[in-house]
Every structure is written in structure tokens, then in C-alpha cells.
mmCIF file of C-alpha atoms in Angstrom:
data_model
loop_
_atom_site.group_PDB
_atom_site.id
_atom_site.type_symbol
_atom_site.label_atom_id
_atom_site.label_comp_id
_atom_site.label_asym_id
_atom_site.label_seq_id
_atom_site.Cartn_x
_atom_site.Cartn_y
_atom_site.Cartn_z
ATOM 1 C CA MET A 1 4.686 -31.688 -9.157
ATOM 2 C CA SER A 2 7.904 -30.040 -7.969
ATOM 3 C CA ASP A 3 9.538 -30.976 -4.678
ATOM 4 C CA PHE A 4 9.781 -27.840 -2.563
ATOM 5 C CA SER A 5 9.994 -29.706 0.758
ATOM 6 C CA ARG A 6 13.353 -28.118 1.605
ATOM 7 C CA TYR A 7 11.852 -24.683 1.036
ATOM 8 C CA TYR A 8 8.765 -25.382 3.138
ATOM 9 C CA ASN A 9 10.962 -26.801 5.923
ATOM 10 C CA ALA A 10 13.119 -23.660 5.840
ATOM 11 C CA VAL A 11 10.052 -21.419 6.100
ATOM 12 C CA LYS A 12 8.694 -23.568 8.937
ATOM 13 C CA TYR A 13 12.009 -23.277 10.764
ATOM 14 C CA LEU A 14 12.002 -19.467 10.476
ATOM 15 C CA GLU A 15 8.394 -19.243 11.622
ATOM 16 C CA GLY A 16 9.094 -21.621 14.504
ATOM 17 C CA LEU A 17 11.610 -19.178 15.976
ATOM 18 C CA VAL A 18 9.086 -16.329 16.199
ATOM 19 C CA ASN A 19 8.366 -16.751 19.906
ATOM 20 C CA ILE A 20 11.886 -17.603 21.097
ATOM 21 C CA GLN A 21 13.199 -14.958 23.490
ATOM 22 C CA SER A 22 16.687 -14.344 24.839
ATOM 23 C CA GLY A 23 18.857 -11.553 26.131
ATOM 24 C CA PRO A 24 18.171 -8.854 28.753
ATOM 25 C CA ASN A 25 15.112 -6.640 28.259
ATOM 26 C CA TYR A 26 14.174 -8.593 25.127
ATOM 27 C CA MET A 27 10.769 -7.188 24.106
ATOM 28 C CA SER A 28 10.178 -6.202 27.726
ATOM 29 C CA GLY A 29 7.278 -3.858 28.305
ATOM 30 C CA LYS A 30 7.745 -0.276 29.455
ATOM 31 C CA THR A 31 11.495 -0.536 30.037
ATOM 32 C CA HIS A 32 12.024 -1.689 26.485
ATOM 33 C CA ASP A 33 14.604 0.320 24.534
ATOM 34 C CA PRO A 34 13.706 0.320 20.801
ATOM 35 C CA SER A 35 17.344 0.933 19.848
ATOM 36 C CA ILE A 36 18.013 -2.737 20.607
ATOM 37 C CA TYR A 37 16.506 -3.594 17.207
ATOM 38 C CA ILE A 38 19.318 -1.750 15.410
ATOM 39 C CA LYS A 39 21.969 -3.026 17.835
ATOM 40 C CA ARG A 40 20.711 -6.595 17.508
ATOM 41 C CA MET A 41 20.592 -6.453 13.699
ATOM 42 C CA GLN A 42 24.076 -4.930 13.491
ATOM 43 C CA TRP A 43 25.464 -7.574 15.877
ATOM 44 C CA PHE A 44 23.993 -10.309 13.697
ATOM 45 C CA LEU A 45 25.310 -8.783 10.461
ATOM 46 C CA ASP A 46 28.762 -8.414 12.026
ATOM 47 C CA LEU A 47 28.600 -12.121 12.860
ATOM 48 C CA LEU A 48 27.767 -12.850 9.207
ATOM 49 C CA GLY A 49 30.669 -10.823 7.844
ATOM 50 C CA ASN A 50 28.680 -7.666 7.094
ATOM 51 C CA PRO A 51 26.776 -8.606 3.922
ATOM 52 C CA GLU A 52 25.114 -5.174 4.059
ATOM 53 C CA ARG A 53 28.275 -3.444 2.826
ATOM 54 C CA GLY A 54 29.116 -2.588 -0.758
ATOM 55 C CA PHE A 55 25.679 -1.698 -2.185
ATOM 56 C CA LYS A 56 24.140 1.561 -3.385
ATOM 57 C CA TYR A 57 20.922 1.795 -1.378
ATOM 58 C CA ILE A 58 17.524 3.350 -2.017
ATOM 59 C CA HIS A 59 15.600 3.385 1.295
ATOM 60 C CA ILE A 60 11.812 3.887 1.289
ATOM 61 C CA THR A 61 9.330 4.340 4.120
ATOM 62 C CA GLY A 62 5.856 5.869 4.560
ATOM 63 C CA THR A 63 2.404 4.845 5.699
ATOM 64 C CA ALA A 64 1.059 3.998 2.249
ATOM 65 C CA GLY A 65 2.594 3.420 -1.153
ATOM 66 C CA LYS A 66 6.121 2.541 -0.044
ATOM 67 C CA GLY A 67 5.952 -0.950 -1.578
ATOM 68 C CA THR A 68 4.766 0.443 -4.898
ATOM 69 C CA VAL A 69 7.453 3.144 -4.913
ATOM 70 C CA ALA A 70 10.184 0.646 -4.012
ATOM 71 C CA SER A 71 9.056 -1.791 -6.707
ATOM 72 C CA THR A 72 8.834 0.958 -9.339
ATOM 73 C CA ILE A 73 12.362 2.168 -8.572
ATOM 74 C CA HIS A 74 13.646 -1.412 -8.669
ATOM 75 C CA TYR A 75 12.024 -1.986 -12.047
ATOM 76 C CA SER A 76 13.484 1.267 -13.408
ATOM 77 C CA LEU A 77 16.995 0.333 -12.269
ATOM 78 C CA HIS A 78 16.653 -3.220 -13.587
ATOM 79 C CA THR A 79 15.418 -2.190 -17.031
ATOM 80 C CA SER A 80 18.203 0.419 -17.207
ATOM 81 C CA GLY A 81 20.741 -2.381 -16.997
ATOM 82 C CA HIS A 82 21.664 -2.247 -13.306
ATOM 83 C CA LYS A 83 21.908 -5.428 -11.227
ATOM 84 C CA THR A 84 19.378 -4.595 -8.528
ATOM 85 C CA GLY A 85 17.962 -6.342 -5.481
ATOM 86 C CA LEU A 86 14.568 -5.588 -3.937
ATOM 87 C CA PHE A 87 13.513 -6.339 -0.361
ATOM 88 C CA THR A 88 9.868 -5.724 0.518
ATOM 89 C CA SER A 89 7.484 -6.562 3.332
ATOM 90 C CA PRO A 90 5.187 -8.326 3.830
ATOM 91 C CA PHE A 91 4.898 -11.115 1.273
ATOM 92 C CA VAL A 92 1.502 -11.930 -0.182
ATOM 93 C CA THR A 93 1.350 -15.712 -0.657
ATOM 94 C CA THR A 94 4.818 -17.187 -0.131
ATOM 95 C CA SER A 95 8.027 -16.071 1.571
ATOM 96 C CA ILE A 96 10.248 -15.730 -1.496
ATOM 97 C CA GLU A 97 8.154 -12.771 -2.651
ATOM 98 C CA LYS A 98 10.082 -10.584 -0.179
ATOM 99 C CA ILE A 99 13.397 -11.061 -1.998
ATOM 100 C CA GLN A 100 13.915 -10.305 -5.685
ATOM 101 C CA VAL A 101 16.792 -9.676 -8.088
ATOM 102 C CA GLY A 102 15.833 -8.327 -11.502
ATOM 103 C CA ASP A 103 12.467 -9.789 -12.477
ATOM 104 C CA LEU A 104 12.751 -13.032 -10.479
ATOM 105 C CA TYR A 105 12.166 -13.906 -6.851
ATOM 106 C CA ILE A 106 14.939 -15.768 -5.073
ATOM 107 C CA ASP A 107 15.014 -19.453 -6.060
ATOM 108 C CA PRO A 108 13.140 -21.352 -3.301
ATOM 109 C CA LEU A 109 15.871 -24.000 -3.058
ATOM 110 C CA GLU A 110 18.568 -21.330 -2.849
ATOM 111 C CA PHE A 111 16.505 -19.695 -0.118
ATOM 112 C CA ALA A 112 16.455 -23.048 1.716
ATOM 113 C CA GLN A 113 20.228 -23.425 1.373
ATOM 114 C CA ILE A 114 20.891 -19.947 2.790
ATOM 115 C CA VAL A 115 18.646 -20.780 5.756
ATOM 116 C CA GLU A 116 20.550 -24.044 6.333
ATOM 117 C CA ASP A 117 23.851 -22.166 6.241
ATOM 118 C CA LEU A 118 22.503 -19.552 8.662
ATOM 119 C CA LYS A 119 21.257 -21.944 11.340
ATOM 120 C CA PRO A 120 24.572 -22.157 13.280
ATOM 121 C CA LYS A 121 24.858 -18.351 13.205
ATOM 122 C CA ILE A 122 21.274 -17.938 14.388
ATOM 123 C CA ASP A 123 21.988 -20.361 17.238
ATOM 124 C CA GLU A 124 25.096 -18.371 18.156
ATOM 125 C CA ALA A 125 23.158 -15.098 18.117
ATOM 126 C CA PHE A 126 20.478 -16.458 20.441
ATOM 127 C CA ALA A 127 23.192 -17.745 22.765
ATOM 128 C CA LYS A 128 25.537 -14.751 22.781
ATOM 129 C CA CYS A 129 23.949 -11.540 21.490
ATOM 130 C CA PRO A 130 23.284 -9.126 24.409
ATOM 131 C CA TRP A 131 20.009 -8.083 22.772
ATOM 132 C CA GLY A 132 18.710 -11.534 21.884
ATOM 133 C CA GLY A 133 18.572 -13.512 18.675
ATOM 134 C CA PRO A 134 17.384 -11.916 15.423
ATOM 135 C CA SER A 135 13.647 -11.522 14.919
ATOM 136 C CA TYR A 136 11.682 -13.066 12.062
ATOM 137 C CA PHE A 137 11.969 -9.840 10.035
ATOM 138 C CA GLU A 138 15.667 -9.489 10.831
ATOM 139 C CA ARG A 139 16.409 -13.043 9.706
ATOM 140 C CA PHE A 140 14.683 -12.370 6.383
ATOM 141 C CA LEU A 141 16.642 -9.165 5.889
ATOM 142 C CA ALA A 142 19.884 -11.061 6.505
ATOM 143 C CA ILE A 143 18.861 -13.729 3.970
ATOM 144 C CA ALA A 144 18.115 -11.003 1.412
ATOM 145 C CA LEU A 145 21.457 -9.253 1.920
ATOM 146 C CA ILE A 146 23.371 -12.525 1.640
ATOM 147 C CA TYR A 147 21.524 -13.306 -1.594
ATOM 148 C CA PHE A 148 22.080 -9.818 -3.023
ATOM 149 C CA LYS A 149 25.786 -10.136 -2.249
ATOM 150 C CA LYS A 150 25.926 -13.545 -3.943
ATOM 151 C CA MET A 151 24.146 -12.127 -6.997
ATOM 152 C CA GLN A 152 26.615 -9.218 -7.111
ATOM 153 C CA CYS A 153 23.941 -6.529 -7.008
ATOM 154 C CA GLU A 154 25.009 -2.948 -7.571
ATOM 155 C CA TYR A 155 21.836 -1.392 -6.139
ATOM 156 C CA VAL A 156 19.540 -2.555 -3.344
ATOM 157 C CA VAL A 157 16.083 -1.059 -2.856
ATOM 158 C CA LEU A 158 14.858 -1.529 0.717
ATOM 159 C CA GLU A 159 11.288 -1.064 1.875
ATOM 160 C CA VAL A 160 11.114 -0.346 5.598
ATOM 161 C CA GLY A 161 9.182 -2.929 7.583
ATOM 162 C CA CYS A 162 7.754 -0.600 10.254
ATOM 163 C CA GLY A 163 8.500 3.050 10.959
ATOM 164 C CA GLY A 164 12.090 3.855 10.145
ATOM 165 C CA ARG A 165 14.369 4.955 12.967
ATOM 166 C CA TYR A 166 14.488 1.580 14.711
ATOM 167 C CA ASP A 167 13.550 -0.623 11.789
ATOM 168 C CA ALA A 168 16.118 -3.332 11.060
ATOM 169 C CA THR A 169 16.660 -1.943 7.542
ATOM 170 C CA ASN A 170 18.085 1.224 9.122
ATOM 171 C CA VAL A 171 21.381 -0.534 9.860
ATOM 172 C CA ILE A 172 22.497 0.285 6.329
ATOM 173 C CA PRO A 173 25.123 2.951 5.646
ATOM 174 C CA ALA A 174 23.928 6.230 4.149
ATOM 175 C CA PRO A 175 21.786 5.434 1.109
ATOM 176 C CA GLU A 176 22.013 7.232 -2.199
ATOM 177 C CA ILE A 177 18.392 8.297 -1.685
ATOM 178 C CA SER A 178 15.860 7.980 1.116
ATOM 179 C CA ALA A 179 12.169 8.842 0.857
ATOM 180 C CA ILE A 180 8.987 9.077 2.909
ATOM 181 C CA THR A 181 5.873 8.659 0.799
ATOM 182 C CA ASN A 182 3.411 10.069 3.353
ATOM 183 C CA ILE A 183 2.403 10.039 7.024
ATOM 184 C CA ASP A 184 -0.804 8.608 8.464
ATOM 185 C CA TYR A 185 -1.989 6.533 11.394
ATOM 186 C CA ASP A 186 -0.628 2.977 11.424
ATOM 187 C CA HIS A 187 1.352 0.767 13.849
ATOM 188 C CA MET A 188 0.468 3.279 16.581
ATOM 189 C CA HIS A 189 1.288 0.758 19.337
ATOM 190 C CA ILE A 190 4.890 0.926 18.103
ATOM 191 C CA LEU A 191 5.371 4.327 16.467
ATOM 192 C CA GLY A 192 3.205 6.495 18.685
ATOM 193 C CA LYS A 193 -0.368 7.750 18.751
ATOM 194 C CA THR A 194 0.193 11.118 17.070
ATOM 195 C CA LEU A 195 1.159 11.981 13.513
ATOM 196 C CA THR A 196 4.131 14.014 14.744
ATOM 197 C CA LYS A 197 5.531 11.000 16.610
ATOM 198 C CA ILE A 198 4.957 8.764 13.581
ATOM 199 C CA ALA A 199 6.653 11.346 11.332
ATOM 200 C CA GLY A 200 9.598 11.601 13.710
ATOM 201 C CA ASP A 201 10.082 7.849 13.711
ATOM 202 C CA LYS A 202 9.900 7.531 9.924
ATOM 203 C CA ALA A 203 12.270 10.477 9.507
ATOM 204 C CA GLY A 204 14.873 8.395 11.317
ATOM 205 C CA ILE A 205 15.967 6.966 7.950
ATOM 206 C CA ILE A 206 17.378 10.367 6.945
ATOM 207 C CA LYS A 207 21.187 10.151 6.916
ATOM 208 C CA ARG A 208 24.108 12.422 6.158
ATOM 209 C CA GLY A 209 25.377 11.964 2.598
ATOM 210 C CA SER A 210 21.976 11.174 1.079
ATOM 211 C CA LYS A 211 19.302 12.962 -0.886
ATOM 212 C CA PHE A 212 15.883 12.978 0.767
ATOM 213 C CA PHE A 213 12.435 13.199 -0.857
ATOM 214 C CA THR A 214 8.863 13.274 0.433
ATOM 215 C CA THR A 215 5.358 13.942 -0.874
ATOM 216 C CA GLU A 216 3.970 14.634 2.623
ATOM 217 C CA ALA A 217 1.966 17.832 2.115
ATOM 218 C CA ARG A 218 1.279 18.954 5.711
ATOM 219 C CA PRO A 219 3.808 21.659 6.680
ATOM 220 C CA ARG A 220 3.987 20.690 10.382
ATOM 221 C CA LEU A 221 4.932 17.112 9.490
ATOM 222 C CA ARG A 222 7.225 18.161 6.688
ATOM 223 C CA LYS A 223 9.064 20.498 9.083
ATOM 224 C CA ILE A 224 10.075 17.504 11.199
ATOM 225 C CA MET A 225 11.820 16.046 8.158
ATOM 226 C CA GLU A 226 13.308 19.400 7.147
ATOM 227 C CA ASP A 227 14.768 19.907 10.621
ATOM 228 C CA ILE A 228 16.422 16.486 10.581
ATOM 229 C CA CYS A 229 17.815 17.204 7.116
ATOM 230 C CA LYS A 230 19.306 20.447 8.453
ATOM 231 C CA GLU A 231 20.909 18.541 11.320
ATOM 232 C CA GLN A 232 22.158 15.636 9.214
ATOM 233 C CA GLY A 233 23.012 17.550 6.056
ATOM 234 C CA PRO A 234 21.076 15.724 3.312
ATOM 235 C CA GLU A 235 19.374 17.648 0.545
ATOM 236 C CA PHE A 236 15.638 18.039 1.307
ATOM 237 C CA ASN A 237 13.132 17.761 -1.545
ATOM 238 C CA TYR A 238 9.380 18.210 -1.224
ATOM 239 C CA ILE A 239 7.482 16.839 -4.223
ATOM 240 C CA LYS A 240 3.920 17.902 -4.919
ATOM 241 C CA GLY A 241 1.854 15.022 -6.229
ATOM 242 C CA GLY A 242 1.715 11.275 -5.779
ATOM 243 C CA ASN A 243 3.968 8.276 -6.148
ATOM 244 C CA LYS A 244 4.581 8.849 -9.875
ATOM 245 C CA GLU A 245 5.902 12.348 -9.296
ATOM 246 C CA LEU A 246 7.974 11.152 -6.344
ATOM 247 C CA VAL A 247 9.661 8.400 -8.358
ATOM 248 C CA GLU A 248 10.398 10.756 -11.267
ATOM 249 C CA ALA A 249 11.793 13.445 -8.954
ATOM 250 C CA MET A 250 14.164 10.848 -7.528
ATOM 251 C CA GLY A 251 15.526 10.300 -11.035
ATOM 252 C CA PHE A 252 13.770 7.073 -12.054
ATOM 253 C CA ARG A 253 11.194 6.145 -14.709
ATOM 254 C CA ALA A 254 7.740 5.884 -13.202
ATOM 255 C CA GLU A 255 6.402 3.074 -15.362
ATOM 256 C CA GLU A 256 3.398 1.222 -13.996
ATOM 257 C CA VAL A 257 4.474 -1.944 -12.202
ATOM 258 C CA LYS A 258 2.007 -4.793 -11.726
ATOM 259 C CA LEU A 259 2.034 -5.956 -8.114
ATOM 260 C CA PRO A 260 0.051 -8.735 -6.430
ATOM 261 C CA ALA A 261 -2.733 -7.788 -4.005
ATOM 262 C CA ARG A 262 -2.656 -4.087 -4.871
ATOM 263 C CA PHE A 263 -6.208 -3.572 -6.094
ATOM 264 C CA GLU A 264 -5.590 -6.634 -8.257
ATOM 265 C CA ILE A 265 -8.463 -7.760 -10.483
ATOM 266 C CA VAL A 266 -8.232 -11.559 -10.650
ATOM 267 C CA GLN A 267 -11.631 -12.346 -12.180
ATOM 268 C CA GLU A 268 -14.487 -10.830 -14.181
ATOM 269 C CA LYS A 269 -18.253 -11.516 -13.886
ATOM 270 C CA PRO A 270 -18.369 -11.036 -11.017
ATOM 271 C CA ILE A 271 -15.351 -8.818 -10.671
ATOM 272 C CA VAL A 272 -13.071 -10.101 -7.907
ATOM 273 C CA ILE A 273 -10.427 -7.765 -6.500
ATOM 274 C CA ILE A 274 -7.666 -8.852 -4.119
ATOM 275 C CA ASP A 275 -6.305 -5.935 -2.114
ATOM 276 C CA GLY A 276 -3.857 -5.781 0.798
ATOM 277 C CA ALA A 277 -5.132 -2.513 2.302
ATOM 278 C CA HIS A 278 -4.688 -2.699 6.081
ATOM 279 C CA ASN A 279 -4.916 0.822 7.500
ATOM 280 C CA ARG A 280 -7.252 3.793 7.197
ATOM 281 C CA ALA A 281 -5.221 5.596 4.534
ATOM 282 C CA LYS A 282 -5.110 2.503 2.338
ATOM 283 C CA PHE A 283 -8.802 1.752 2.872
ATOM 284 C CA ARG A 284 -9.618 5.278 1.707
ATOM 285 C CA TYR A 285 -7.420 4.845 -1.347
ATOM 286 C CA THR A 286 -9.178 1.554 -2.155
ATOM 287 C CA ALA A 287 -12.556 3.267 -1.764
ATOM 288 C CA GLU A 288 -11.469 5.941 -4.263
ATOM 289 C CA LYS A 289 -10.315 3.279 -6.729
ATOM 290 C CA LEU A 290 -13.698 1.544 -6.478
ATOM 291 C CA LYS A 291 -15.363 4.733 -7.740
ATOM 292 C CA GLN A 292 -13.608 4.206 -11.071
ATOM 293 C CA LEU A 293 -15.411 0.882 -11.637
ATOM 294 C CA THR A 294 -18.993 0.112 -12.644
ATOM 295 C CA PHE A 295 -20.822 -2.596 -10.693
ATOM 296 C CA ASP A 296 -24.115 -3.242 -8.912
ATOM 297 C CA LYS A 297 -23.497 -4.582 -5.390
ATOM 298 C CA LEU A 298 -20.235 -4.645 -3.451
ATOM 299 C CA HIS A 299 -19.520 -7.825 -1.470
ATOM 300 C CA LEU A 300 -16.720 -7.245 1.078
ATOM 301 C CA VAL A 301 -14.659 -10.162 2.414
ATOM 302 C CA VAL A 302 -12.582 -8.653 5.226
ATOM 303 C CA ALA A 303 -10.197 -9.581 8.030
ATOM 304 C CA LEU A 304 -8.075 -7.303 10.219
ATOM 305 C CA ALA A 305 -5.034 -7.773 12.426
ATOM 306 C CA ALA A 306 -5.819 -7.489 16.123
ATOM 307 C CA ASN A 307 -4.013 -4.139 16.493
ATOM 308 C CA LYS A 308 -6.052 -2.359 13.806
ATOM 309 C CA GLU A 309 -9.146 -0.172 14.210
ATOM 310 C CA ARG A 310 -12.391 -2.006 13.482
ATOM 311 C CA GLU A 311 -13.909 1.262 12.267
ATOM 312 C CA ILE A 312 -11.718 1.415 9.155
ATOM 313 C CA ILE A 313 -14.050 -1.142 7.557
ATOM 314 C CA GLU A 314 -16.624 1.646 7.286
ATOM 315 C CA GLU A 315 -14.396 3.403 4.730
ATOM 316 C CA ILE A 316 -15.527 0.788 2.171
ATOM 317 C CA PRO A 317 -19.184 1.311 1.083
ATOM 318 C CA ALA A 318 -20.117 -2.385 1.025
ATOM 319 C CA ASP A 319 -23.608 -3.749 0.437
ATOM 320 C CA VAL A 320 -22.799 -7.078 2.092
ATOM 321 C CA VAL A 321 -19.908 -7.808 4.487
ATOM 322 C CA TYR A 322 -18.383 -11.252 5.056
ATOM 323 C CA PRO A 323 -16.169 -10.860 8.153
ATOM 324 C CA THR A 324 -13.544 -13.565 8.525
ATOM 325 C CA ARG A 325 -10.053 -14.393 9.825
ATOM 326 C CA PHE A 326 -6.681 -15.018 8.245
ATOM 327 C CA GLN A 327 -4.833 -18.164 9.241
ATOM 328 C CA ASN A 328 -1.277 -16.823 9.698
ATOM 329 C CA ALA A 329 -0.156 -17.863 13.180
ATOM 330 C CA GLU A 330 2.534 -15.186 13.527
ATOM 331 C CA ARG A 331 0.035 -12.303 13.565
ATOM 332 C CA LYS A 332 -3.030 -12.109 15.822
ATOM 333 C CA CYS A 333 -6.291 -11.621 13.976
ATOM 334 C CA MET A 334 -9.214 -9.489 15.165
ATOM 335 C CA ASN A 335 -12.364 -11.424 15.954
ATOM 336 C CA LEU A 336 -14.936 -9.820 13.665
ATOM 337 C CA GLY A 337 -17.361 -12.716 13.958
ATOM 338 C CA GLY A 338 -18.672 -14.244 10.753
ATOM 339 C CA TYR A 339 -16.529 -16.964 9.171
ATOM 340 C CA THR A 340 -13.581 -18.619 10.921
ATOM 341 C CA ASP A 341 -12.498 -20.049 7.550
ATOM 342 C CA SER A 342 -11.568 -17.355 5.025
ATOM 343 C CA GLY A 343 -12.162 -19.767 2.136
ATOM 344 C CA GLN A 344 -15.762 -20.244 3.232
ATOM 345 C CA ALA A 345 -16.231 -16.477 3.433
ATOM 346 C CA LEU A 346 -15.013 -16.150 -0.150
ATOM 347 C CA ASP A 347 -17.247 -19.041 -1.240
ATOM 348 C CA ALA A 348 -20.249 -17.310 0.313
ATOM 349 C CA ALA A 349 -19.466 -14.010 -1.398
ATOM 350 C CA LEU A 350 -18.959 -15.657 -4.796
ATOM 351 C CA ALA A 351 -22.178 -17.633 -4.409
ATOM 352 C CA ALA A 352 -24.186 -14.527 -3.549
ATOM 353 C CA ALA A 353 -22.627 -12.211 -6.124
ATOM 354 C CA ARG A 354 -24.282 -11.806 -9.512
ATOM 355 C CA SER A 355 -22.329 -11.279 -12.706
ATOM 356 C CA ASN A 356 -22.531 -7.466 -12.455
ATOM 357 C CA ASP A 357 -21.447 -7.383 -8.797
ATOM 358 C CA LEU A 358 -17.987 -6.905 -7.305
ATOM 359 C CA VAL A 359 -16.279 -9.015 -4.629
ATOM 360 C CA LEU A 360 -13.515 -7.230 -2.741
ATOM 361 C CA VAL A 361 -11.072 -9.127 -0.510
ATOM 362 C CA THR A 362 -9.186 -6.717 1.756
ATOM 363 C CA GLY A 363 -8.021 -5.812 5.265
ATOM 364 C CA SER A 364 -4.741 -7.718 5.404
ATOM 365 C CA PHE A 365 -1.952 -8.967 3.170
ATOM 366 C CA TYR A 366 -2.302 -12.268 5.032
ATOM 367 C CA LEU A 367 -5.946 -12.589 3.958
ATOM 368 C CA ALA A 368 -5.123 -11.398 0.444
ATOM 369 C CA GLY A 369 -2.344 -13.971 0.123
ATOM 370 C CA GLU A 370 -4.454 -16.858 1.380
ATOM 371 C CA LEU A 371 -7.340 -16.206 -0.974
ATOM 372 C CA ARG A 372 -5.225 -15.188 -3.976
ATOM 373 C CA THR A 373 -4.151 -18.845 -4.219
ATOM 374 C CA ARG A 374 -7.570 -19.590 -5.773
ATOM 375 C CA TRP A 375 -6.229 -17.908 -8.912
ATOM 376 C CA TYR A 376 -2.448 -18.188 -8.401
ATOM 377 C CA PRO A 377 -1.463 -21.332 -6.442
ATOM 378 C CA GLU A 378 1.642 -21.067 -4.286
ATOM 379 C CA GLU A 379 3.468 -23.822 -6.174
ATOM 380 C CA ASP A 380 3.026 -21.980 -9.473
ATOM 381 C CA ILE A 381 4.639 -18.901 -7.901
ATOM 382 C CA LEU A 382 7.531 -21.027 -6.619
ATOM 383 C CA VAL A 383 8.087 -22.749 -9.964
ATOM 384 C CA HIS A 384 8.071 -19.544 -12.013
ATOM 385 C CA ARG A 385 9.524 -17.280 -9.280
ATOM 386 C CA SER A 386 6.904 -14.718 -10.244
ATOM 387 C CA ALA A 387 3.689 -13.370 -8.707
ATOM 388 C CA PHE A 388 2.019 -13.780 -12.103
ATOM 389 C CA PRO A 389 3.102 -17.243 -13.283
ATOM 390 C CA HIS A 390 0.478 -17.509 -16.032
ATOM 391 C CA LEU A 391 1.336 -14.237 -17.765
#
């Protein structure tokens, strides 16, 4: 057994700061100014000596597919001989999955050391920053940038956490390329309740001096991006097709990249699929993927975050549903009834499923990560610094 106590303590420390508040108007209701996220992140990076400088950036947002696109571009750059860092969100099972250089996650003990070194700076930010101390996401982004700088990365591929305009990743200077995969309803409590508002927020990553690409097919949404490109000056490129075409149009090889919890088959007889779909667009995509498989009954183990729409579950044509909860304390879970223990929900589905059936775990990356440990324990991921330690 490996001793990862320093890593677990570092993660616990970061999670323990989630509810700390400081600074005027910090997360304060209707008077809240979303620009504080960028101001707060920039203040923190200035305090750290600006680790965000000196990279060639690829910046990716969108409602669905942005993680896959970011990972594919990272893999293309890495296999072409470029030292490349990848920052994605959220992680599936363990925190180091958010930060990767080449084909390895950050070393968990190196992660712990960076956190230790950051503690005095985090304390100073909470004490002095006019907009409060850095959020959980912002702290992780800072850790990633420090690590990428230490590893002397040439390129950094950044997946936006939420939206674009006010996302912490948008502190970066003009990227080489920015892209929006598509627009659909998600994070409406933050981005707005209409597709035009969501598109406008995501289009906030468009910057002068970059090339911009999108596969969003609806002209009224695409026009929002075109107008910002005209204002800012970047080259606008509309790509017909899906993620593969988008990646190739951006100048990278679109080789298939294996990712955890993306319609991931972890077992046969019965088939068990772990999937992180968590909005309507992704549920529909998962439903389409299911049509490509042959099985008798579909057993659905599902949990949703509290801010999601319960109705999206109906997008999956399940024969039996096992509603449950994920255990992550930082994100509120919707009460769907059923099982309070996600492991028991999975046990029930596996017990009921026959060899020709399919068990699908979906609704949240948190749920996917918890239950994926049945097949890929967290310690194995930490030891091998890979989502697929047995391959």
C-alpha cells in the first residue's frame, strides 16, 4: 500500500475552504457582480508571480463535448512532440485527474507540495483581496498553472469550468485558438435562462489575436459569436459536423482518446457503462449511443445535482430506475428518493440485471467517479497517475 496521506490532507484542506467567505459583495445575491471572478483570479495570480504567462493556450468551452475536444487536442500536441499541459473539470474519481502533462496526471505528492507552498498565499488572499479569497476552482487552476510552469510546458489546453466570460480560465492572455463546441441549456442559474444569454456568456472567451472555431449550427446563436469576432478581430470559423471535424479544422489530429466516465464500458455480462452525462444535451447523446448496443433490459442508476432538471432522466429509455445520491459534500444533490447510498443502488441493479441486460450509471460526474472505483480504485489511479491503471 502506498502512503498518500499528504495528498489526501491537501485535498481535504482545499475542500475545507469551500464555504469560507471574505471581501465585499462576495457571492452576494442580486447585487453580485460576476466580473469579480476574473478580478479575484487575476489578483491571486499576480500574488503568485503570474504563472499564467508564457504559454501558448488553446481555450475550449461549450455545453457538451468540451472535455473530449480539449483532451483530443492535448493528445495531438503531446504525440507531436510538444510539451503540453491539460486542465479539465470536473475530475471523475480523484483530484489529480484535473491536471495532466503529457500522458500522466500530476504526481499526487507533488500536488500536495504545491498546496503546502500555496497556503500562505491563500491566507493572504483571503485577508487582503478586495474580492475575497480564491474559490475551489480558482485554487485548482492556480495549482495547474504552477505545475505547468514547473514542467516547462509550451502549450496549455484549458477547458472552461462554467460559461466563459467570467470563468476563472478567462484570465489568460489571448490564446492561439478558442472554440465553442455547441450551445444548450446548462448552468442556467449562472449563465441565464435563454440560449442567447448562454451563447453570449460562452462567447466571452473570444479575444483579439486568436482564431475562433465553433460547430454551433443555429444561425441566431452563431451570429452572437460572429459579432464578437467582428468587434474583437479574431478569425471566425464555422465548422459543419461534430467534435472530430472541429478538432481537425483547428489543425490537430482527431484520434480517438479514451476518457473515464464518457460512455465507458467497464464490464460485460451484464454490460455496465459509467457515464458522466449531467444535462439534457448529454443525456440525449447517451441515449443515441445506447441505440448502437444490443441488450435486453436497461437498468438506470442515476443521481442529479440539485440545480438540474429532474425531467432529463426521461431522455434515457430505462426499464428499471434506481434513483440515488452522490456523496460529494461540495455539490448539493437532488433528492430523487430511492437509495441514499449509491453503492447499494449499484448493488441492486447488478443483482437484478441478467447477463444480456445493461446497467447504466449516469447523471453526474460525482456519481460516476464514486461508482467507477468498483473497477478502478482511487489508489490505483494515484499510483499509476492514469485513469486506466490496468491497461
